[in-house]
DNA sequence: CTGGGTGAGAGAA
DNA sequence: TTCTCTCACCCAG
């Protein structure tokens, strides 16, 4: 698979693409930790920097951050359990600027008593931004957590609410 | 504020 | 395989 890295308003953004589709979108402050995480998630893959597909995905993600809603166009190579994919699929149906609670999301996938499990699935989401796990917040106004830092979550929501 | 009920995943043995 | 621990939750006291 090949990948590309670019600087964005949220810090460094890494996109990795396999022969099946987009398989990782990571955020971070420095290049080395990003690469380490990519390698940790795909230990057996050969990682090729600066590939065409990776850079193409990067461009799309940056356009998305700028306000364009062009997801679903490129194939996704999601690796996860059935339950996780169910959660991620539901996440992608949340509109830009909209937020729901973990309990609500759990109810939507038919598991109303499993908000904690849903949170766990969100934490494992390999495709930041494409799968908008940042649009899930706690029920009583609590922001909840975010794998790449609550600060990034807050800024993502701010920027989505304002510029569409 | 605290405590307990949750479902699913990761890791040990 | 099972057992145990860990949660980005949520509601009742």
mmCIF file with all atom_site columns, C-alpha atoms (C1' of nucleotides) in Angstrom:
data_model
loop_
_atom_site.group_PDB
_atom_site.id
_atom_site.type_symbol
_atom_site.label_atom_id
_atom_site.label_alt_id
_atom_site.label_comp_id
_atom_site.label_asym_id
_atom_site.label_entity_id
_atom_site.label_seq_id
_atom_site.pdbx_PDB_ins_code
_atom_site.Cartn_x
_atom_site.Cartn_y
_atom_site.Cartn_z
_atom_site.occupancy
_atom_site.B_iso_or_equiv
_atom_site.pdbx_formal_charge
_atom_site.auth_seq_id
_atom_site.auth_comp_id
_atom_site.auth_asym_id
_atom_site.auth_atom_id
_atom_site.pdbx_PDB_model_num
ATOM 1   C CA    . UNK A 1 1   ? 0.000   0.000   0.000  1.00 0.00 ? 1   UNK A CA    1
ATOM 2   C CA    . UNK A 1 2   ? 1.143   3.550   -0.413 1.00 0.00 ? 2   UNK A CA    1
ATOM 3   C CA    . UNK A 1 3   ? 0.536   6.617   1.642  1.00 0.00 ? 3   UNK A CA    1
ATOM 4   C CA    . UNK A 1 4   ? 0.856   10.382  1.653  1.00 0.00 ? 4   UNK A CA    1
ATOM 5   C CA    . UNK A 1 5   ? 1.276   12.955  4.402  1.00 0.00 ? 5   UNK A CA    1
ATOM 6   C CA    . UNK A 1 6   ? 0.226   16.587  4.347  1.00 0.00 ? 6   UNK A CA    1
ATOM 7   C CA    . UNK A 1 7   ? -0.052  19.465  6.781  1.00 0.00 ? 7   UNK A CA    1
ATOM 8   C CA    . UNK A 1 8   ? -3.603  20.573  7.546  1.00 0.00 ? 8   UNK A CA    1
ATOM 9   C CA    . UNK A 1 9   ? -5.416  22.815  9.994  1.00 0.00 ? 9   UNK A CA    1
ATOM 10  C CA    . UNK A 1 10  ? -5.638  19.799  12.315 1.00 0.00 ? 10  UNK A CA    1
ATOM 11  C CA    . UNK A 1 11  ? -1.973  18.926  12.144 1.00 0.00 ? 11  UNK A CA    1
ATOM 12  C CA    . UNK A 1 12  ? -0.372  16.258  10.020 1.00 0.00 ? 12  UNK A CA    1
ATOM 13  C CA    . UNK A 1 13  ? -2.751  14.080  8.042  1.00 0.00 ? 13  UNK A CA    1
ATOM 14  C CA    . UNK A 1 14  ? -1.735  10.666  6.762  1.00 0.00 ? 14  UNK A CA    1
ATOM 15  C CA    . UNK A 1 15  ? -3.746  8.737   4.180  1.00 0.00 ? 15  UNK A CA    1
ATOM 16  C CA    . UNK A 1 16  ? -2.919  5.148   3.215  1.00 0.00 ? 16  UNK A CA    1
ATOM 17  C CA    . UNK A 1 17  ? -4.431  3.263   0.291  1.00 0.00 ? 17  UNK A CA    1
ATOM 18  C CA    . UNK A 1 18  ? -4.258  -0.468  -0.393 1.00 0.00 ? 18  UNK A CA    1
ATOM 19  C CA    . UNK A 1 19  ? -5.165  -2.202  -3.632 1.00 0.00 ? 19  UNK A CA    1
ATOM 20  C CA    . UNK A 1 20  ? -8.693  -2.519  -2.282 1.00 0.00 ? 20  UNK A CA    1
ATOM 21  C CA    . UNK A 1 21  ? -9.196  1.081   -1.251 1.00 0.00 ? 21  UNK A CA    1
ATOM 22  C CA    . UNK A 1 22  ? -8.600  3.665   1.434  1.00 0.00 ? 22  UNK A CA    1
ATOM 23  C CA    . UNK A 1 23  ? -7.502  1.806   4.532  1.00 0.00 ? 23  UNK A CA    1
ATOM 24  C CA    . UNK A 1 24  ? -6.128  4.390   6.956  1.00 0.00 ? 24  UNK A CA    1
ATOM 25  C CA    . UNK A 1 25  ? -6.540  8.082   7.732  1.00 0.00 ? 25  UNK A CA    1
ATOM 26  C CA    . UNK A 1 26  ? -4.465  9.161   10.709 1.00 0.00 ? 26  UNK A CA    1
ATOM 27  C CA    . UNK A 1 27  ? -3.831  12.459  12.480 1.00 0.00 ? 27  UNK A CA    1
ATOM 28  C CA    . UNK A 1 28  ? -0.794  13.520  14.442 1.00 0.00 ? 28  UNK A CA    1
ATOM 29  C CA    . UNK A 1 29  ? 1.750   16.184  15.274 1.00 0.00 ? 29  UNK A CA    1
ATOM 30  C CA    . UNK A 1 30  ? 4.849   14.600  13.792 1.00 0.00 ? 30  UNK A CA    1
ATOM 31  C CA    . UNK A 1 31  ? 5.678   12.248  10.982 1.00 0.00 ? 31  UNK A CA    1
ATOM 32  C CA    . UNK A 1 32  ? 7.472   9.540   12.938 1.00 0.00 ? 32  UNK A CA    1
ATOM 33  C CA    . UNK A 1 33  ? 4.599   8.658   15.297 1.00 0.00 ? 33  UNK A CA    1
ATOM 34  C CA    . UNK A 1 34  ? 2.186   8.591   12.371 1.00 0.00 ? 34  UNK A CA    1
ATOM 35  C CA    . UNK A 1 35  ? 4.368   6.130   10.520 1.00 0.00 ? 35  UNK A CA    1
ATOM 36  C CA    . UNK A 1 36  ? 4.777   4.068   13.660 1.00 0.00 ? 36  UNK A CA    1
ATOM 37  C CA    . UNK A 1 37  ? 1.033   3.846   14.057 1.00 0.00 ? 37  UNK A CA    1
ATOM 38  C CA    . UNK A 1 38  ? 0.524   2.927   10.422 1.00 0.00 ? 38  UNK A CA    1
ATOM 39  C CA    . UNK A 1 39  ? 3.088   0.189   10.767 1.00 0.00 ? 39  UNK A CA    1
ATOM 40  C CA    . UNK A 1 40  ? 1.482   -1.014  13.963 1.00 0.00 ? 40  UNK A CA    1
ATOM 41  C CA    . UNK A 1 41  ? -1.900  -1.309  12.261 1.00 0.00 ? 41  UNK A CA    1
ATOM 42  C CA    . UNK A 1 42  ? -0.523  -3.020  9.163  1.00 0.00 ? 42  UNK A CA    1
ATOM 43  C CA    . UNK A 1 43  ? 2.539   -4.965  10.335 1.00 0.00 ? 43  UNK A CA    1
ATOM 44  C CA    . UNK A 1 44  ? 2.728   -7.223  7.290  1.00 0.00 ? 44  UNK A CA    1
ATOM 45  C CA    . UNK A 1 45  ? 2.264   -4.615  4.582  1.00 0.00 ? 45  UNK A CA    1
ATOM 46  C CA    . UNK A 1 46  ? 5.009   -2.945  2.611  1.00 0.00 ? 46  UNK A CA    1
ATOM 47  C CA    . UNK A 1 47  ? 4.499   0.791   3.090  1.00 0.00 ? 47  UNK A CA    1
ATOM 48  C CA    . UNK A 1 48  ? 5.389   2.962   0.115  1.00 0.00 ? 48  UNK A CA    1
ATOM 49  C CA    . UNK A 1 49  ? 5.606   6.728   0.655  1.00 0.00 ? 49  UNK A CA    1
ATOM 50  C CA    . UNK A 1 50  ? 4.524   9.308   -1.871 1.00 0.00 ? 50  UNK A CA    1
ATOM 51  C CA    . UNK A 1 51  ? 2.349   7.049   -4.003 1.00 0.00 ? 51  UNK A CA    1
ATOM 52  C CA    . UNK A 1 52  ? -0.194  8.395   -6.441 1.00 0.00 ? 52  UNK A CA    1
ATOM 53  C CA    . UNK A 1 53  ? -3.204  6.834   -4.751 1.00 0.00 ? 53  UNK A CA    1
ATOM 54  C CA    . UNK A 1 54  ? -2.148  8.116   -1.355 1.00 0.00 ? 54  UNK A CA    1
ATOM 55  C CA    . UNK A 1 55  ? -1.711  11.664  -2.580 1.00 0.00 ? 55  UNK A CA    1
ATOM 56  C CA    . UNK A 1 56  ? -4.997  11.515  -4.428 1.00 0.00 ? 56  UNK A CA    1
ATOM 57  C CA    . UNK A 1 57  ? -6.737  10.443  -1.234 1.00 0.00 ? 57  UNK A CA    1
ATOM 58  C CA    . UNK A 1 58  ? -5.012  13.262  0.601  1.00 0.00 ? 58  UNK A CA    1
ATOM 59  C CA    . UNK A 1 59  ? -6.355  15.811  -1.841 1.00 0.00 ? 59  UNK A CA    1
ATOM 60  C CA    . UNK A 1 60  ? -9.848  14.477  -1.412 1.00 0.00 ? 60  UNK A CA    1
ATOM 61  C CA    . UNK A 1 61  ? -9.602  14.607  2.371  1.00 0.00 ? 61  UNK A CA    1
ATOM 62  C CA    . UNK A 1 62  ? -8.341  18.163  2.339  1.00 0.00 ? 62  UNK A CA    1
ATOM 63  C CA    . UNK A 1 63  ? -11.199 19.146  0.031  1.00 0.00 ? 63  UNK A CA    1
ATOM 64  C CA    . UNK A 1 64  ? -13.552 17.484  2.455  1.00 0.00 ? 64  UNK A CA    1
ATOM 65  C CA    . UNK A 1 65  ? -12.116 19.445  5.343  1.00 0.00 ? 65  UNK A CA    1
ATOM 66  C CA    . UNK A 1 66  ? -12.668 22.586  3.316  1.00 0.00 ? 66  UNK A CA    1
ATOM 67  C CA    . UNK A 1 67  ? -16.362 21.826  3.154  1.00 0.00 ? 67  UNK A CA    1
ATOM 68  C CA    . UNK A 1 68  ? -17.003 19.496  0.234  1.00 0.00 ? 68  UNK A CA    1
ATOM 69  C CA    . UNK A 1 69  ? -19.089 16.404  0.854  1.00 0.00 ? 69  UNK A CA    1
ATOM 70  C CA    . UNK A 1 70  ? -17.462 13.972  -1.550 1.00 0.00 ? 70  UNK A CA    1
ATOM 71  C CA    . UNK A 1 71  ? -17.125 10.824  0.509  1.00 0.00 ? 71  UNK A CA    1
ATOM 72  C CA    . UNK A 1 72  ? -18.474 7.440   -0.636 1.00 0.00 ? 72  UNK A CA    1
ATOM 73  C CA    . UNK A 1 73  ? -16.845 7.995   -4.024 1.00 0.00 ? 73  UNK A CA    1
ATOM 74  C CA    . UNK A 1 74  ? -13.701 6.001   -3.451 1.00 0.00 ? 74  UNK A CA    1
ATOM 75  C CA    . UNK A 1 75  ? -13.726 2.433   -2.153 1.00 0.00 ? 75  UNK A CA    1
ATOM 76  C CA    . UNK A 1 76  ? -12.943 1.875   1.500  1.00 0.00 ? 76  UNK A CA    1
ATOM 77  C CA    . UNK A 1 77  ? -10.824 -0.982  2.733  1.00 0.00 ? 77  UNK A CA    1
ATOM 78  C CA    . UNK A 1 78  ? -12.079 -1.291  6.266  1.00 0.00 ? 78  UNK A CA    1
ATOM 79  C CA    . UNK A 1 79  ? -10.659 -3.999  8.453  1.00 0.00 ? 79  UNK A CA    1
ATOM 80  C CA    . UNK A 1 80  ? -12.719 -4.694  11.514 1.00 0.00 ? 80  UNK A CA    1
ATOM 81  C CA    . UNK A 1 81  ? -15.272 -6.947  13.116 1.00 0.00 ? 81  UNK A CA    1
ATOM 82  C CA    . UNK A 1 82  ? -18.870 -7.092  11.970 1.00 0.00 ? 82  UNK A CA    1
ATOM 83  C CA    . UNK A 1 83  ? -20.007 -4.949  14.865 1.00 0.00 ? 83  UNK A CA    1
ATOM 84  C CA    . UNK A 1 84  ? -17.369 -2.312  14.197 1.00 0.00 ? 84  UNK A CA    1
ATOM 85  C CA    . UNK A 1 85  ? -18.260 -2.057  10.534 1.00 0.00 ? 85  UNK A CA    1
ATOM 86  C CA    . UNK A 1 86  ? -21.892 -1.673  11.523 1.00 0.00 ? 86  UNK A CA    1
ATOM 87  C CA    . UNK A 1 87  ? -21.011 1.253   13.753 1.00 0.00 ? 87  UNK A CA    1
ATOM 88  C CA    . UNK A 1 88  ? -18.759 2.884   11.141 1.00 0.00 ? 88  UNK A CA    1
ATOM 89  C CA    . UNK A 1 89  ? -21.393 2.518   8.464  1.00 0.00 ? 89  UNK A CA    1
ATOM 90  C CA    . UNK A 1 90  ? -23.892 4.262   10.681 1.00 0.00 ? 90  UNK A CA    1
ATOM 91  C CA    . UNK A 1 91  ? -21.372 6.985   11.466 1.00 0.00 ? 91  UNK A CA    1
ATOM 92  C CA    . UNK A 1 92  ? -21.079 7.815   7.781  1.00 0.00 ? 92  UNK A CA    1
ATOM 93  C CA    . UNK A 1 93  ? -24.805 8.529   7.638  1.00 0.00 ? 93  UNK A CA    1
ATOM 94  C CA    . UNK A 1 94  ? -24.480 11.416  10.066 1.00 0.00 ? 94  UNK A CA    1
ATOM 95  C CA    . UNK A 1 95  ? -24.803 14.675  8.190  1.00 0.00 ? 95  UNK A CA    1
ATOM 96  C CA    . UNK A 1 96  ? -22.213 17.419  8.336  1.00 0.00 ? 96  UNK A CA    1
ATOM 97  C CA    . UNK A 1 97  ? -22.749 19.622  11.361 1.00 0.00 ? 97  UNK A CA    1
ATOM 98  C CA    . UNK A 1 98  ? -25.032 17.089  13.038 1.00 0.00 ? 98  UNK A CA    1
ATOM 99  C CA    . UNK A 1 99  ? -24.041 15.346  16.254 1.00 0.00 ? 99  UNK A CA    1
ATOM 100 C CA    . UNK A 1 100 ? -25.641 12.427  18.086 1.00 0.00 ? 100 UNK A CA    1
ATOM 101 C CA    . UNK A 1 101 ? -24.948 10.645  21.359 1.00 0.00 ? 101 UNK A CA    1
ATOM 102 C CA    . UNK A 1 102 ? -23.353 7.241   21.767 1.00 0.00 ? 102 UNK A CA    1
ATOM 103 C CA    . UNK A 1 103 ? -26.654 5.934   23.079 1.00 0.00 ? 103 UNK A CA    1
ATOM 104 C CA    . UNK A 1 104 ? -28.496 7.222   20.029 1.00 0.00 ? 104 UNK A CA    1
ATOM 105 C CA    . UNK A 1 105 ? -26.009 5.591   17.691 1.00 0.00 ? 105 UNK A CA    1
ATOM 106 C CA    . UNK A 1 106 ? -26.324 2.350   19.641 1.00 0.00 ? 106 UNK A CA    1
ATOM 107 C CA    . UNK A 1 107 ? -30.093 2.486   19.206 1.00 0.00 ? 107 UNK A CA    1
ATOM 108 C CA    . UNK A 1 108 ? -29.757 3.135   15.479 1.00 0.00 ? 108 UNK A CA    1
ATOM 109 C CA    . UNK A 1 109 ? -27.833 -0.067  14.926 1.00 0.00 ? 109 UNK A CA    1
ATOM 110 C CA    . UNK A 1 110 ? -30.309 -2.038  16.991 1.00 0.00 ? 110 UNK A CA    1
ATOM 111 C CA    . UNK A 1 111 ? -28.250 -2.344  20.161 1.00 0.00 ? 111 UNK A CA    1
ATOM 112 C CA    . UNK A 1 112 ? -29.834 0.221   22.499 1.00 0.00 ? 112 UNK A CA    1
ATOM 113 C CA    . UNK A 1 113 ? -28.026 -1.158  25.536 1.00 0.00 ? 113 UNK A CA    1
ATOM 114 C CA    . UNK A 1 114 ? -24.562 -1.024  24.071 1.00 0.00 ? 114 UNK A CA    1
ATOM 115 C CA    . UNK A 1 115 ? -23.345 2.581   24.089 1.00 0.00 ? 115 UNK A CA    1
ATOM 116 C CA    . UNK A 1 116 ? -20.033 1.611   25.627 1.00 0.00 ? 116 UNK A CA    1
ATOM 117 C CA    . UNK A 1 117 ? -19.399 -0.946  22.934 1.00 0.00 ? 117 UNK A CA    1
ATOM 118 C CA    . UNK A 1 118 ? -20.198 1.721   20.365 1.00 0.00 ? 118 UNK A CA    1
ATOM 119 C CA    . UNK A 1 119 ? -17.657 4.027   21.955 1.00 0.00 ? 119 UNK A CA    1
ATOM 120 C CA    . UNK A 1 120 ? -15.125 1.249   21.761 1.00 0.00 ? 120 UNK A CA    1
ATOM 121 C CA    . UNK A 1 121 ? -15.798 0.814   18.054 1.00 0.00 ? 121 UNK A CA    1
ATOM 122 C CA    . UNK A 1 122 ? -15.416 4.547   17.488 1.00 0.00 ? 122 UNK A CA    1
ATOM 123 C CA    . UNK A 1 123 ? -12.059 4.465   19.216 1.00 0.00 ? 123 UNK A CA    1
ATOM 124 C CA    . UNK A 1 124 ? -10.877 1.824   16.771 1.00 0.00 ? 124 UNK A CA    1
ATOM 125 C CA    . UNK A 1 125 ? -12.053 3.697   13.695 1.00 0.00 ? 125 UNK A CA    1
ATOM 126 C CA    . UNK A 1 126 ? -9.157  3.651   11.202 1.00 0.00 ? 126 UNK A CA    1
ATOM 127 C CA    . UNK A 1 127 ? -10.575 6.308   8.880  1.00 0.00 ? 127 UNK A CA    1
ATOM 128 C CA    . UNK A 1 128 ? -10.614 9.714   10.525 1.00 0.00 ? 128 UNK A CA    1
ATOM 129 C CA    . UNK A 1 129 ? -12.780 12.352  8.833  1.00 0.00 ? 129 UNK A CA    1
ATOM 130 C CA    . UNK A 1 130 ? -14.136 9.874   6.266  1.00 0.00 ? 130 UNK A CA    1
ATOM 131 C CA    . UNK A 1 131 ? -15.848 8.034   9.093  1.00 0.00 ? 131 UNK A CA    1
ATOM 132 C CA    . UNK A 1 132 ? -16.846 10.962  11.299 1.00 0.00 ? 132 UNK A CA    1
ATOM 133 C CA    . UNK A 1 133 ? -16.445 9.493   14.749 1.00 0.00 ? 133 UNK A CA    1
ATOM 134 C CA    . UNK A 1 134 ? -15.978 13.057  15.999 1.00 0.00 ? 134 UNK A CA    1
ATOM 135 C CA    . UNK A 1 135 ? -19.702 13.702  15.482 1.00 0.00 ? 135 UNK A CA    1
ATOM 136 C CA    . UNK A 1 136 ? -20.575 11.395  18.356 1.00 0.00 ? 136 UNK A CA    1
ATOM 137 C CA    . UNK A 1 137 ? -20.718 13.113  21.734 1.00 0.00 ? 137 UNK A CA    1
ATOM 138 C CA    . UNK A 1 138 ? -21.971 12.330  25.210 1.00 0.00 ? 138 UNK A CA    1
ATOM 139 C CA    . UNK A 1 139 ? -25.632 12.694  25.981 1.00 0.00 ? 139 UNK A CA    1
ATOM 140 C CA    . UNK A 1 140 ? -25.881 15.648  28.329 1.00 0.00 ? 140 UNK A CA    1
ATOM 141 C CA    . UNK A 1 141 ? -23.700 17.996  26.360 1.00 0.00 ? 141 UNK A CA    1
ATOM 142 C CA    . UNK A 1 142 ? -20.528 16.220  27.364 1.00 0.00 ? 142 UNK A CA    1
ATOM 143 C CA    . UNK A 1 143 ? -18.047 16.182  24.529 1.00 0.00 ? 143 UNK A CA    1
ATOM 144 C CA    . UNK A 1 144 ? -16.704 12.749  25.373 1.00 0.00 ? 144 UNK A CA    1
ATOM 145 C CA    . UNK A 1 145 ? -13.282 11.726  24.175 1.00 0.00 ? 145 UNK A CA    1
ATOM 146 C CA    . UNK A 1 146 ? -11.418 11.438  20.916 1.00 0.00 ? 146 UNK A CA    1
ATOM 147 C CA    . UNK A 1 147 ? -8.666  9.087   19.907 1.00 0.00 ? 147 UNK A CA    1
ATOM 148 C CA    . UNK A 1 148 ? -6.612  11.864  18.338 1.00 0.00 ? 148 UNK A CA    1
ATOM 149 C CA    . UNK A 1 149 ? -7.306  14.344  21.130 1.00 0.00 ? 149 UNK A CA    1
ATOM 150 C CA    . UNK A 1 150 ? -10.418 16.131  22.295 1.00 0.00 ? 150 UNK A CA    1
ATOM 151 C CA    . UNK A 1 151 ? -8.966  19.407  21.052 1.00 0.00 ? 151 UNK A CA    1
ATOM 152 C CA    . UNK A 1 152 ? -9.059  18.136  17.467 1.00 0.00 ? 152 UNK A CA    1
ATOM 153 C CA    . UNK A 1 153 ? -12.592 16.861  17.981 1.00 0.00 ? 153 UNK A CA    1
ATOM 154 C CA    . UNK A 1 154 ? -13.718 20.278  19.188 1.00 0.00 ? 154 UNK A CA    1
ATOM 155 C CA    . UNK A 1 155 ? -12.100 22.046  16.257 1.00 0.00 ? 155 UNK A CA    1
ATOM 156 C CA    . UNK A 1 156 ? -13.575 19.632  13.743 1.00 0.00 ? 156 UNK A CA    1
ATOM 157 C CA    . UNK A 1 157 ? -17.065 20.212  15.079 1.00 0.00 ? 157 UNK A CA    1
ATOM 158 C CA    . UNK A 1 158 ? -16.573 23.972  15.188 1.00 0.00 ? 158 UNK A CA    1
ATOM 159 C CA    . UNK A 1 159 ? -15.349 24.083  11.636 1.00 0.00 ? 159 UNK A CA    1
ATOM 160 C CA    . UNK A 1 160 ? -18.200 21.890  10.397 1.00 0.00 ? 160 UNK A CA    1
ATOM 161 C CA    . UNK A 1 161 ? -20.874 23.849  12.148 1.00 0.00 ? 161 UNK A CA    1
ATOM 162 C CA    . UNK A 1 162 ? -19.726 27.138  10.682 1.00 0.00 ? 162 UNK A CA    1
ATOM 163 C CA    . UNK A 1 163 ? -18.508 26.638  7.120  1.00 0.00 ? 163 UNK A CA    1
ATOM 164 C CA    . UNK A 1 164 ? -20.632 24.487  4.903  1.00 0.00 ? 164 UNK A CA    1
ATOM 165 C "C1'" . DC  B 2 1   ? -21.072 13.574  43.235 1.00 0.00 ? 1   DC  B "C1'" 1
ATOM 166 C "C1'" . DT  B 2 2   ? -21.147 7.997   43.348 1.00 0.00 ? 2   DT  B "C1'" 1
ATOM 167 C "C1'" . DG  B 2 3   ? -22.193 3.366   41.984 1.00 0.00 ? 3   DG  B "C1'" 1
ATOM 168 C "C1'" . DG  B 2 4   ? -23.756 -0.130  39.055 1.00 0.00 ? 4   DG  B "C1'" 1
ATOM 169 C "C1'" . DG  B 2 5   ? -25.518 -2.090  34.610 1.00 0.00 ? 5   DG  B "C1'" 1
ATOM 170 C "C1'" . DT  B 2 6   ? -24.096 -2.522  30.386 1.00 0.00 ? 6   DT  B "C1'" 1
ATOM 171 C "C1'" . DG  B 2 7   ? -21.627 -5.029  25.243 1.00 0.00 ? 7   DG  B "C1'" 1
ATOM 172 C "C1'" . DA  B 2 8   ? -17.652 -5.843  22.843 1.00 0.00 ? 8   DA  B "C1'" 1
ATOM 173 C "C1'" . DG  B 2 9   ? -12.673 -6.380  22.264 1.00 0.00 ? 9   DG  B "C1'" 1
ATOM 174 C "C1'" . DA  B 2 10  ? -7.874  -7.422  23.682 1.00 0.00 ? 10  DA  B "C1'" 1
ATOM 175 C "C1'" . DG  B 2 11  ? -4.735  -10.215 25.969 1.00 0.00 ? 11  DG  B "C1'" 1
ATOM 176 C "C1'" . DA  B 2 12  ? -3.323  -13.862 29.152 1.00 0.00 ? 12  DA  B "C1'" 1
ATOM 177 C "C1'" . DA  B 2 13  ? -3.227  -18.772 30.151 1.00 0.00 ? 13  DA  B "C1'" 1
ATOM 178 C "C1'" . DT  C 3 1   ? -10.889 -22.270 24.007 1.00 0.00 ? 1   DT  C "C1'" 1
ATOM 179 C "C1'" . DT  C 3 2   ? -12.338 -19.530 28.511 1.00 0.00 ? 2   DT  C "C1'" 1
ATOM 180 C "C1'" . DC  C 3 3   ? -11.360 -15.822 32.074 1.00 0.00 ? 3   DC  C "C1'" 1
ATOM 181 C "C1'" . DT  C 3 4   ? -10.409 -11.149 33.214 1.00 0.00 ? 4   DT  C "C1'" 1
ATOM 182 C "C1'" . DC  C 3 5   ? -9.793  -6.369  32.543 1.00 0.00 ? 5   DC  C "C1'" 1
ATOM 183 C "C1'" . DT  C 3 6   ? -10.775 -2.152  30.199 1.00 0.00 ? 6   DT  C "C1'" 1
ATOM 184 C "C1'" . DC  C 3 7   ? -13.530 1.304   28.343 1.00 0.00 ? 7   DC  C "C1'" 1
ATOM 185 C "C1'" . DA  C 3 8   ? -14.479 8.038   24.049 1.00 0.00 ? 8   DA  C "C1'" 1
ATOM 186 C "C1'" . DC  C 3 9   ? -21.532 5.639   28.217 1.00 0.00 ? 9   DC  C "C1'" 1
ATOM 187 C "C1'" . DC  C 3 10  ? -25.723 6.531   30.822 1.00 0.00 ? 10  DC  C "C1'" 1
ATOM 188 C "C1'" . DC  C 3 11  ? -29.137 6.707   34.291 1.00 0.00 ? 11  DC  C "C1'" 1
ATOM 189 C "C1'" . DA  C 3 12  ? -30.812 6.417   39.034 1.00 0.00 ? 12  DA  C "C1'" 1
ATOM 190 C "C1'" . DG  C 3 13  ? -29.805 7.976   43.742 1.00 0.00 ? 13  DG  C "C1'" 1
#
